[in-house]
PDB file of C-alpha atoms in Angstrom:
ATOM      1  CA  MET X   1     -18.020   8.945   7.171  1.00  0.00           C
ATOM      2  CA  ASP X   2     -16.843   5.228   7.291  1.00  0.00           C
ATOM      3  CA  TRP X   3     -13.279   4.130   7.386  1.00  0.00           C
ATOM      4  CA  VAL X   4     -12.565   3.353   3.664  1.00  0.00           C
ATOM      5  CA  GLU X   5     -14.349   6.603   2.579  1.00  0.00           C
ATOM      6  CA  SER X   6     -12.157   8.690   4.928  1.00  0.00           C
ATOM      7  CA  ILE X   7      -8.955   7.130   3.363  1.00  0.00           C
ATOM      8  CA  HIS X   8     -10.503   7.569  -0.168  1.00  0.00           C
ATOM      9  CA  ARG X   9     -11.129  11.286   0.478  1.00  0.00           C
ATOM     10  CA  ALA X  10      -7.570  11.772   1.784  1.00  0.00           C
ATOM     11  CA  ILE X  11      -6.255  10.283  -1.465  1.00  0.00           C
ATOM     12  CA  GLN X  12      -8.509  12.591  -3.500  1.00  0.00           C
ATOM     13  CA  TYR X  13      -7.085  15.494  -1.608  1.00  0.00           C
ATOM     14  CA  ILE X  14      -3.478  14.538  -2.199  1.00  0.00           C
ATOM     15  CA  GLU X  15      -4.076  14.302  -5.812  1.00  0.00           C
ATOM     16  CA  ALA X  16      -5.847  17.655  -6.068  1.00  0.00           C
ATOM     17  CA  HIS X  17      -2.903  19.342  -4.032  1.00  0.00           C
ATOM     18  CA  LEU X  18      -0.017  17.317  -5.349  1.00  0.00           C
ATOM     19  CA  ARG X  19       1.921  20.483  -6.360  1.00  0.00           C
ATOM     20  CA  GLU X  20       1.343  22.170  -2.953  1.00  0.00           C
ATOM     21  CA  ASP X  21       2.768  21.861   0.360  1.00  0.00           C
ATOM     22  CA  LEU X  22       1.187  18.800   1.972  1.00  0.00           C
ATOM     23  CA  SER X  23       1.309  17.871   5.591  1.00  0.00           C
ATOM     24  CA  ILE X  24       0.171  14.527   7.107  1.00  0.00           C
ATOM     25  CA  CYS X  25      -1.991  16.657   9.536  1.00  0.00           C
ATOM     26  CA  THR X  26      -3.774  18.675   6.907  1.00  0.00           C
ATOM     27  CA  VAL X  27      -4.333  15.407   4.897  1.00  0.00           C
ATOM     28  CA  ALA X  28      -5.656  13.674   7.943  1.00  0.00           C
ATOM     29  CA  GLN X  29      -8.099  16.446   8.414  1.00  0.00           C
ATOM     30  CA  GLN X  30      -9.708  15.660   5.140  1.00  0.00           C
ATOM     31  CA  ALA X  31     -10.142  12.113   6.452  1.00  0.00           C
ATOM     32  CA  ALA X  32     -11.653  13.345   9.786  1.00  0.00           C
ATOM     33  CA  LEU X  33      -9.013  11.179  11.590  1.00  0.00           C
ATOM     34  CA  SER X  34      -6.290  11.755  13.904  1.00  0.00           C
ATOM     35  CA  PRO X  35      -2.890  11.850  12.183  1.00  0.00           C
ATOM     36  CA  TYR X  36      -1.782   8.780  14.243  1.00  0.00           C
ATOM     37  CA  TYR X  37      -4.858   6.634  13.064  1.00  0.00           C
ATOM     38  CA  PHE X  38      -4.829   8.026   9.644  1.00  0.00           C
ATOM     39  CA  GLN X  39      -1.138   7.242   9.087  1.00  0.00           C
ATOM     40  CA  LYS X  40      -1.488   3.738  10.587  1.00  0.00           C
ATOM     41  CA  GLY X  41      -4.712   2.881   8.683  1.00  0.00           C
ATOM     42  CA  PHE X  42      -3.317   4.205   5.360  1.00  0.00           C
ATOM     43  CA  THR X  43      -0.073   2.026   5.715  1.00  0.00           C
ATOM     44  CA  MET X  44      -2.140  -0.964   6.524  1.00  0.00           C
ATOM     45  CA  LEU X  45      -4.689  -0.425   3.694  1.00  0.00           C
ATOM     46  CA  CYS X  46      -2.345   0.704   1.067  1.00  0.00           C
ATOM     47  CA  GLY X  47       1.002  -1.099   1.833  1.00  0.00           C
ATOM     48  CA  MET X  48       3.088   2.101   2.156  1.00  0.00           C
ATOM     49  CA  THR X  49       3.279   5.344   4.317  1.00  0.00           C
ATOM     50  CA  VAL X  50       1.504   8.524   3.480  1.00  0.00           C
ATOM     51  CA  GLY X  51       4.916  10.116   2.826  1.00  0.00           C
ATOM     52  CA  GLU X  52       5.956   7.369   0.435  1.00  0.00           C
ATOM     53  CA  TYR X  53       2.880   7.519  -1.526  1.00  0.00           C
ATOM     54  CA  ILE X  54       2.999  11.391  -1.921  1.00  0.00           C
ATOM     55  CA  ARG X  55       6.620  11.120  -2.899  1.00  0.00           C
ATOM     56  CA  GLN X  56       6.051   8.600  -5.464  1.00  0.00           C
ATOM     57  CA  ARG X  57       3.038  10.261  -6.917  1.00  0.00           C
ATOM     58  CA  ARG X  58       5.002  13.408  -7.163  1.00  0.00           C
ATOM     59  CA  LEU X  59       7.927  11.865  -8.853  1.00  0.00           C
ATOM     60  CA  SER X  60       5.632  10.117 -11.285  1.00  0.00           C
ATOM     61  CA  ALA X  61       4.003  13.408 -12.184  1.00  0.00           C
ATOM     62  CA  ALA X  62       7.344  15.039 -12.392  1.00  0.00           C
ATOM     63  CA  GLY X  63       8.470  12.606 -14.868  1.00  0.00           C
ATOM     64  CA  LEU X  64       5.792  13.434 -17.238  1.00  0.00           C
ATOM     65  CA  GLU X  65       6.485  17.081 -16.885  1.00  0.00           C
ATOM     66  CA  VAL X  66      10.113  16.718 -17.776  1.00  0.00           C
ATOM     67  CA  LEU X  67       9.360  14.677 -20.727  1.00  0.00           C
ATOM     68  CA  MET X  68       6.326  16.322 -22.199  1.00  0.00           C
ATOM     69  CA  THR X  69       7.293  20.092 -21.588  1.00  0.00           C
ATOM     70  CA  ASP X  70      10.210  22.254 -22.057  1.00  0.00           C
ATOM     71  CA  ARG X  71      10.072  23.893 -18.573  1.00  0.00           C
ATOM     72  CA  LYS X  72      13.107  24.347 -16.494  1.00  0.00           C
ATOM     73  CA  ILE X  73      13.945  21.346 -14.490  1.00  0.00           C
ATOM     74  CA  ILE X  74      14.503  23.666 -11.449  1.00  0.00           C
ATOM     75  CA  ASP X  75      11.112  24.920 -11.807  1.00  0.00           C
ATOM     76  CA  ILE X  76       9.594  21.445 -11.969  1.00  0.00           C
ATOM     77  CA  ALA X  77      11.651  20.462  -8.931  1.00  0.00           C
ATOM     78  CA  LEU X  78      10.251  23.381  -6.950  1.00  0.00           C
ATOM     79  CA  GLU X  79       6.742  22.683  -8.028  1.00  0.00           C
ATOM     80  CA  PHE X  80       6.890  19.230  -6.653  1.00  0.00           C
ATOM     81  CA  GLY X  81       8.361  20.182  -3.259  1.00  0.00           C
ATOM     82  CA  TYR X  82      12.127  19.876  -3.829  1.00  0.00           C
ATOM     83  CA  ASP X  83      14.021  23.114  -2.724  1.00  0.00           C
ATOM     84  CA  ALA X  84      17.605  21.748  -3.800  1.00  0.00           C
ATOM     85  CA  PRO X  85      18.211  20.547  -7.399  1.00  0.00           C
ATOM     86  CA  ASP X  86      20.537  17.880  -6.212  1.00  0.00           C
ATOM     87  CA  SER X  87      17.870  16.282  -4.044  1.00  0.00           C
ATOM     88  CA  PHE X  88      15.337  16.320  -6.891  1.00  0.00           C
ATOM     89  CA  THR X  89      17.951  14.953  -9.327  1.00  0.00           C
ATOM     90  CA  LYS X  90      18.807  12.055  -6.933  1.00  0.00           C
ATOM     91  CA  ALA X  91      15.217  11.249  -6.006  1.00  0.00           C
ATOM     92  CA  PHE X  92      14.177  11.223  -9.706  1.00  0.00           C
ATOM     93  CA  ALA X  93      16.947   8.981 -10.701  1.00  0.00           C
ATOM     94  CA  ARG X  94      16.172   6.578  -7.992  1.00  0.00           C
ATOM     95  CA  PHE X  95      12.547   6.511  -9.156  1.00  0.00           C
ATOM     96  CA  HIS X  96      12.897   6.697 -12.894  1.00  0.00           C
ATOM     97  CA  GLY X  97      16.290   5.080 -13.290  1.00  0.00           C
ATOM     98  CA  VAL X  98      17.661   8.190 -15.072  1.00  0.00           C
ATOM     99  CA  THR X  99      18.310  11.745 -14.325  1.00  0.00           C
ATOM    100  CA  PRO X 100      15.859  14.455 -15.385  1.00  0.00           C
ATOM    101  CA  ALA X 101      18.247  15.918 -17.924  1.00  0.00           C
ATOM    102  CA  ALA X 102      19.080  12.533 -19.493  1.00  0.00           C
ATOM    103  CA  LEU X 103      15.526  11.606 -19.743  1.00  0.00           C
ATOM    104  CA  ARG X 104      14.716  14.856 -21.516  1.00  0.00           C
ATOM    105  CA  LYS X 105      17.654  14.297 -23.805  1.00  0.00           C
ATOM    106  CA  SER X 106      16.839  10.820 -24.667  1.00  0.00           C
ATOM    107  CA  GLY X 107      13.107  11.048 -24.729  1.00  0.00           C
ATOM    108  CA  GLY X 108      12.926   7.626 -23.033  1.00  0.00           C
ATOM    109  CA  ALA X 109      10.008   5.962 -21.019  1.00  0.00           C
ATOM    110  CA  VAL X 110       9.096   7.296 -17.504  1.00  0.00           C
ATOM    111  CA  ARG X 111       7.935   5.007 -14.654  1.00  0.00           C
ATOM    112  CA  SER X 112       4.184   5.479 -13.908  1.00  0.00           C
ATOM    113  CA  PHE X 113       2.718   5.355 -10.431  1.00  0.00           C
ATOM    114  CA  ALA X 114      -0.870   5.678 -10.685  1.00  0.00           C
ATOM    115  CA  PRO X 115      -3.265   7.148  -7.922  1.00  0.00           C
ATOM    116  CA  LEU X 116      -4.352   4.420  -5.517  1.00  0.00           C
ATOM    117  CA  ARG X 117      -7.840   3.097  -5.410  1.00  0.00           C
ATOM    118  CA  ILE X 118      -9.057   1.334  -2.400  1.00  0.00           C
ATOM    119  CA  LYS X 119     -11.027  -1.815  -2.730  1.00  0.00           C
ATOM    120  CA  VAL X 120     -12.176  -3.828   0.282  1.00  0.00           C
ATOM    121  CA  THR X 121     -13.087  -7.500  -0.221  1.00  0.00           C
ATOM    122  CA  LEU X 122     -14.605  -9.881   2.197  1.00  0.00           C
ATOM    123  CA  GLU X 123     -12.472 -13.015   2.529  1.00  0.00           C
ATOM    124  CA  GLY X 124     -12.736 -16.226   4.460  1.00  0.00           C
ATOM    125  CA  GLY X 125     -15.306 -15.210   6.983  1.00  0.00           C
ATOM    126  CA  GLN X 126     -12.667 -14.764   9.693  1.00  0.00           C
ATOM    127  CA  ASN X 127     -13.894 -13.474  13.068  1.00  0.00           C
ATOM    128  CA  MET X 128     -11.649 -11.109  15.152  1.00  0.00           C
ATOM    129  CA  ASP X 129     -11.804 -11.279  18.838  1.00  0.00           C
ATOM    130  CA  CYS X 130     -12.858  -7.952  20.121  1.00  0.00           C
ATOM    131  CA  ARG X 131     -14.818  -6.700  23.121  1.00  0.00           C
ATOM    132  CA  ILE X 132     -16.331  -3.257  23.629  1.00  0.00           C
ATOM    133  CA  GLN X 133     -15.667  -2.260  27.066  1.00  0.00           C
ATOM    134  CA  LYS X 134     -16.234   0.950  29.071  1.00  0.00           C
ATOM    135  CA  LYS X 135     -13.252   2.046  31.234  1.00  0.00           C
ATOM    136  CA  GLU X 136     -13.116   4.932  33.765  1.00  0.00           C
ATOM    137  CA  ALA X 137     -10.236   7.391  33.536  1.00  0.00           C
ATOM    138  CA  PHE X 138      -7.013   6.086  34.929  1.00  0.00           C
ATOM    139  CA  THR X 139      -3.714   7.649  35.610  1.00  0.00           C
ATOM    140  CA  VAL X 140      -0.405   6.264  34.520  1.00  0.00           C
ATOM    141  CA  LEU X 141       3.195   6.982  35.734  1.00  0.00           C
ATOM    142  CA  CYS X 142       5.227   7.409  32.761  1.00  0.00           C
ATOM    143  CA  ARG X 143       8.241   8.614  30.692  1.00  0.00           C
ATOM    144  CA  ALA X 144       6.980  10.910  27.943  1.00  0.00           C
ATOM    145  CA  LYS X 145       8.301  12.315  24.815  1.00  0.00           C
ATOM    146  CA  THR X 146       6.761  14.335  21.935  1.00  0.00           C
ATOM    147  CA  PHE X 147       7.398  13.321  18.345  1.00  0.00           C
ATOM    148  CA  ARG X 148       6.257  14.721  14.936  1.00  0.00           C
ATOM    149  CA  TYR X 149       4.107  12.223  13.202  1.00  0.00           C
ATOM    150  CA  GLU X 150       6.469  12.079  10.373  1.00  0.00           C
ATOM    151  CA  GLU X 151       9.161  10.704  12.753  1.00  0.00           C
ATOM    152  CA  GLY X 152       7.135   8.432  14.997  1.00  0.00           C
ATOM    153  CA  ALA X 153       7.656   4.981  13.344  1.00  0.00           C
ATOM    154  CA  GLU X 154      11.433   5.403  13.627  1.00  0.00           C
ATOM    155  CA  GLN X 155      11.792   7.367  16.801  1.00  0.00           C
ATOM    156  CA  VAL X 156       9.379   5.513  19.224  1.00  0.00           C
ATOM    157  CA  PRO X 157      11.449   2.087  19.251  1.00  0.00           C
ATOM    158  CA  ARG X 158      14.503   4.242  19.901  1.00  0.00           C
ATOM    159  CA  PHE X 159      12.668   5.804  22.744  1.00  0.00           C
ATOM    160  CA  TRP X 160      11.896   2.342  24.331  1.00  0.00           C
ATOM    161  CA  ALA X 161      15.551   1.379  23.823  1.00  0.00           C
ATOM    162  CA  GLU X 162      16.702   4.558  25.504  1.00  0.00           C
ATOM    163  CA  HIS X 163      14.397   4.039  28.288  1.00  0.00           C
ATOM    164  CA  PHE X 164      15.693   0.675  29.434  1.00  0.00           C
ATOM    165  CA  ARG X 165      19.318   1.438  28.451  1.00  0.00           C
ATOM    166  CA  THR X 166      19.159   4.414  30.953  1.00  0.00           C
ATOM    167  CA  GLY X 167      17.623   2.316  33.756  1.00  0.00           C
ATOM    168  CA  GLY X 168      14.068   3.676  33.384  1.00  0.00           C
ATOM    169  CA  GLY X 169      12.710   0.190  33.443  1.00  0.00           C
ATOM    170  CA  GLU X 170      13.419  -0.230  37.027  1.00  0.00           C
ATOM    171  CA  THR X 171      10.774   2.482  37.685  1.00  0.00           C
ATOM    172  CA  VAL X 172       8.390   2.001  34.797  1.00  0.00           C
ATOM    173  CA  HIS X 173       8.355  -1.512  33.565  1.00  0.00           C
ATOM    174  CA  GLY X 174       6.321  -0.547  30.343  1.00  0.00           C
ATOM    175  CA  MET X 175       2.915  -2.002  30.912  1.00  0.00           C
ATOM    176  CA  TYR X 176       1.610   0.395  28.342  1.00  0.00           C
ATOM    177  CA  GLY X 177       2.699   2.148  25.267  1.00  0.00           C
ATOM    178  CA  ILE X 178       0.274   5.023  24.687  1.00  0.00           C
ATOM    179  CA  ASN X 179      -0.077   7.571  21.847  1.00  0.00           C
ATOM    180  CA  LEU X 180      -1.723  10.798  22.881  1.00  0.00           C
ATOM    181  CA  ASP X 181      -3.174  13.449  20.421  1.00  0.00           C
ATOM    182  CA  GLU X 182      -6.610  14.240  21.852  1.00  0.00           C
ATOM    183  CA  SER X 183      -7.219  17.228  19.700  1.00  0.00           C
ATOM    184  CA  MET X 184      -6.645  14.814  16.532  1.00  0.00           C
ATOM    185  CA  GLY X 185      -5.384  17.854  14.638  1.00  0.00           C
ATOM    186  CA  GLY X 186      -1.862  18.502  15.690  1.00  0.00           C
ATOM    187  CA  SER X 187       1.446  17.941  13.983  1.00  0.00           C
ATOM    188  CA  GLU X 188       2.863  16.159  17.033  1.00  0.00           C
ATOM    189  CA  PHE X 189       1.822  13.508  19.415  1.00  0.00           C
ATOM    190  CA  GLU X 190       2.962  12.553  22.931  1.00  0.00           C
ATOM    191  CA  TYR X 191       4.081   8.943  23.416  1.00  0.00           C
ATOM    192  CA  LEU X 192       4.246   7.390  26.909  1.00  0.00           C
ATOM    193  CA  ILE X 193       5.922   4.457  28.197  1.00  0.00           C
ATOM    194  CA  ALA X 194       3.789   3.860  31.290  1.00  0.00           C
ATOM    195  CA  ASP X 195       2.569   1.709  34.229  1.00  0.00           C
ATOM    196  CA  ASN X 196      -0.555   2.197  36.388  1.00  0.00           C
ATOM    197  CA  TYR X 197       0.154   5.012  38.893  1.00  0.00           C
ATOM    198  CA  ASP X 198       0.244   4.406  42.641  1.00  0.00           C
ATOM    199  CA  PRO X 199      -0.602   7.732  44.302  1.00  0.00           C
ATOM    200  CA  VAL X 200       0.943   6.573  47.506  1.00  0.00           C
ATOM    201  CA  LYS X 201       4.265   6.635  46.032  1.00  0.00           C
ATOM    202  CA  GLU X 202       6.346   9.730  45.071  1.00  0.00           C
ATOM    203  CA  ILE X 203       6.880  10.488  41.345  1.00  0.00           C
ATOM    204  CA  PRO X 204      10.597   9.953  40.570  1.00  0.00           C
ATOM    205  CA  ALA X 205      12.652  12.624  38.927  1.00  0.00           C
ATOM    206  CA  GLY X 206      12.374  12.239  35.017  1.00  0.00           C
ATOM    207  CA  PHE X 207       8.854  10.759  35.298  1.00  0.00           C
ATOM    208  CA  ILE X 208       5.422  12.424  35.016  1.00  0.00           C
ATOM    209  CA  THR X 209       1.799  11.331  35.444  1.00  0.00           C
ATOM    210  CA  ARG X 210      -0.865  11.463  32.739  1.00  0.00           C
ATOM    211  CA  THR X 211      -4.652  10.727  33.058  1.00  0.00           C
ATOM    212  CA  ILE X 212      -6.301   8.819  30.276  1.00  0.00           C
ATOM    213  CA  PRO X 213      -9.922   9.862  30.117  1.00  0.00           C
ATOM    214  CA  ALA X 214     -12.721   7.575  30.401  1.00  0.00           C
ATOM    215  CA  TYR X 215     -13.856   6.064  27.044  1.00  0.00           C
ATOM    216  CA  THR X 216     -15.582   3.237  25.527  1.00  0.00           C
ATOM    217  CA  TRP X 217     -12.852   0.979  24.116  1.00  0.00           C
ATOM    218  CA  ALA X 218     -12.507  -1.612  21.459  1.00  0.00           C
ATOM    219  CA  VAL X 219     -10.190  -4.010  23.086  1.00  0.00           C
ATOM    220  CA  PHE X 220      -8.374  -6.417  20.812  1.00  0.00           C
ATOM    221  CA  PRO X 221      -6.412  -9.354  22.354  1.00  0.00           C
ATOM    222  CA  CYS X 222      -3.153 -10.584  20.867  1.00  0.00           C
ATOM    223  CA  THR X 223      -1.346 -13.840  21.557  1.00  0.00           C
ATOM    224  CA  GLY X 224       2.055 -14.684  19.938  1.00  0.00           C
ATOM    225  CA  LYS X 225       5.532 -13.669  19.467  1.00  0.00           C
ATOM    226  CA  MET X 226       6.421 -10.059  19.365  1.00  0.00           C
ATOM    227  CA  PRO X 227       6.390  -7.931  17.407  1.00  0.00           C
ATOM    228  CA  GLN X 228       5.237 -10.074  14.679  1.00  0.00           C
ATOM    229  CA  ALA X 229       1.920 -10.888  16.181  1.00  0.00           C
ATOM    230  CA  LEU X 230       1.142  -7.420  17.273  1.00  0.00           C
ATOM    231  CA  MET X 231       1.843  -6.213  13.672  1.00  0.00           C
ATOM    232  CA  GLU X 232      -0.425  -8.813  12.314  1.00  0.00           C
ATOM    233  CA  LEU X 233      -3.280  -7.739  14.662  1.00  0.00           C
ATOM    234  CA  ASN X 234      -2.927  -4.184  13.791  1.00  0.00           C
ATOM    235  CA  ARG X 235      -2.924  -5.060   9.984  1.00  0.00           C
ATOM    236  CA  GLN X 236      -6.177  -7.023  10.774  1.00  0.00           C
ATOM    237  CA  ILE X 237      -7.697  -4.159  12.742  1.00  0.00           C
ATOM    238  CA  PHE X 238      -7.055  -1.398  10.091  1.00  0.00           C
ATOM    239  CA  SER X 239      -7.875  -3.745   6.907  1.00  0.00           C
ATOM    240  CA  GLN X 240     -10.645  -5.878   8.141  1.00  0.00           C
ATOM    241  CA  TRP X 241     -12.307  -4.695  11.336  1.00  0.00           C
ATOM    242  CA  LEU X 242     -12.619  -0.891  10.803  1.00  0.00           C
ATOM    243  CA  PRO X 243     -13.441  -1.013   7.111  1.00  0.00           C
ATOM    244  CA  VAL X 244     -16.591  -3.229   7.638  1.00  0.00           C
ATOM    245  CA  ASN X 245     -17.549  -2.177  11.124  1.00  0.00           C
ATOM    246  CA  THR X 246     -20.888  -0.591  10.959  1.00  0.00           C
ATOM    247  CA  ASP X 247     -21.505   0.249  14.619  1.00  0.00           C
ATOM    248  CA  TYR X 248     -18.388   2.225  15.951  1.00  0.00           C
ATOM    249  CA  ARG X 249     -15.897   4.746  14.721  1.00  0.00           C
ATOM    250  CA  ILE X 250     -12.781   5.991  16.362  1.00  0.00           C
ATOM    251  CA  ALA X 251     -13.570   8.548  19.073  1.00  0.00           C
ATOM    252  CA  ALA X 252     -10.190  10.279  19.876  1.00  0.00           C
ATOM    253  CA  GLY X 253      -6.639  10.497  18.912  1.00  0.00           C
ATOM    254  CA  ILE X 254      -5.589   7.979  21.671  1.00  0.00           C
ATOM    255  CA  ASN X 255      -4.148   4.582  21.083  1.00  0.00           C
ATOM    256  CA  VAL X 256      -3.169   2.086  24.023  1.00  0.00           C
ATOM    257  CA  GLU X 257      -0.961  -0.931  23.809  1.00  0.00           C
ATOM    258  CA  MET X 258      -1.057  -3.005  26.999  1.00  0.00           C
ATOM    259  CA  TYR X 259       1.828  -5.641  27.436  1.00  0.00           C
ATOM    260  CA  SER X 260       2.078  -8.509  29.800  1.00  0.00           C
ATOM    261  CA  ASP X 261       5.082  -9.028  31.899  1.00  0.00           C
ATOM    262  CA  ALA X 262       7.413 -10.773  29.646  1.00  0.00           C
ATOM    263  CA  SER X 263       9.095 -12.453  32.607  1.00  0.00           C
ATOM    264  CA  ARG X 264       6.052 -14.624  33.189  1.00  0.00           C
ATOM    265  CA  PHE X 265       6.573 -16.385  29.887  1.00  0.00           C
ATOM    266  CA  GLU X 266       9.254 -18.967  29.408  1.00  0.00           C
ATOM    267  CA  ASN X 267      10.628 -17.246  26.222  1.00  0.00           C
ATOM    268  CA  GLY X 268       9.608 -13.674  27.236  1.00  0.00           C
ATOM    269  CA  ALA X 269       8.144 -11.565  24.558  1.00  0.00           C
ATOM    270  CA  GLN X 270       9.216 -14.191  21.969  1.00  0.00           C
ATOM    271  CA  ASP X 271       6.959 -16.938  23.636  1.00  0.00           C
ATOM    272  CA  GLN X 272       4.117 -18.214  21.508  1.00  0.00           C
ATOM    273  CA  ASP X 273       1.881 -17.703  24.303  1.00  0.00           C
ATOM    274  CA  TYR X 274       2.838 -14.186  25.067  1.00  0.00           C
ATOM    275  CA  TYR X 275      -0.180 -11.863  25.586  1.00  0.00           C
ATOM    276  CA  CYS X 276      -0.841  -8.225  24.930  1.00  0.00           C
ATOM    277  CA  GLU X 277      -3.712  -5.996  23.909  1.00  0.00           C
ATOM    278  CA  VAL X 278      -4.647  -3.074  21.601  1.00  0.00           C
ATOM    279  CA  TRP X 279      -7.204  -0.535  22.800  1.00  0.00           C
ATOM    280  CA  LEU X 280      -8.949   1.875  20.296  1.00  0.00           C
ATOM    281  CA  PRO X 281     -11.395   4.504  21.729  1.00  0.00           C
ATOM    282  CA  VAL X 282     -14.616   4.213  19.939  1.00  0.00           C
ATOM    283  CA  GLU X 283     -18.137   5.784  19.809  1.00  0.00           C
ATOM    284  CA  LYS X 284     -21.353   4.843  18.100  1.00  0.00           C
ATOM    285  CA  LYS X 285     -21.797   5.991  14.548  1.00  0.00           C
TER     286      LYS X 285
END
């Protein structure tokens, strides 16, 4: 299954189960991707998170139910995943600009949000720098924390801030940011703020070691101001490289970002020449 087909199958699954409990992990399984890569790829291709897409599709469908049927509004709310009437009313009003009761009374228009269709177009003949490189297993010294996939985008930056605020940067400078979910099927992932491990040294309190298995990696270099340059690189990986790549697919639920020492650059991580890399574990199709 190629990358675009995987996301397309996930969208079809969401549509078929819109009135049922939907978890990101369950949907990602339909795409045969780790929840991490599924969420990231979906956002890059579709311009919104999986949760935002599901929420908007449900509210769009709920609007038609309110307008076209005489079912109790509380029953419609429950059907589309809202346990509390107040939360449904607020979300409905934000989306449609009117409460469910007012819509039913007035018989006005509802806002429509149609199912997504993914179309990949080839533009500009732009080449992406990428090298395929085999790496032996390596061990890192890290501070680790487990997050639910739904919380990761918000909580990981806070984890970095906490790490440096509490003095962790004196022990682990943060050469790597690593997402780990090797099973590619869990509801959580482990995130590591890490450096290469020196086995001669003792492991300080509050830190652990993790071994990253040997893989073939697609390594993407990135030069420019952070985080803008890294965000743009990720957009290109998921919207350009993966959709049209005919040789490789993602092999495991691991993602590595490797960062240069910002002190080596005149303007730190905001320097135009700041360098980092994104590593994706890949295997031949």
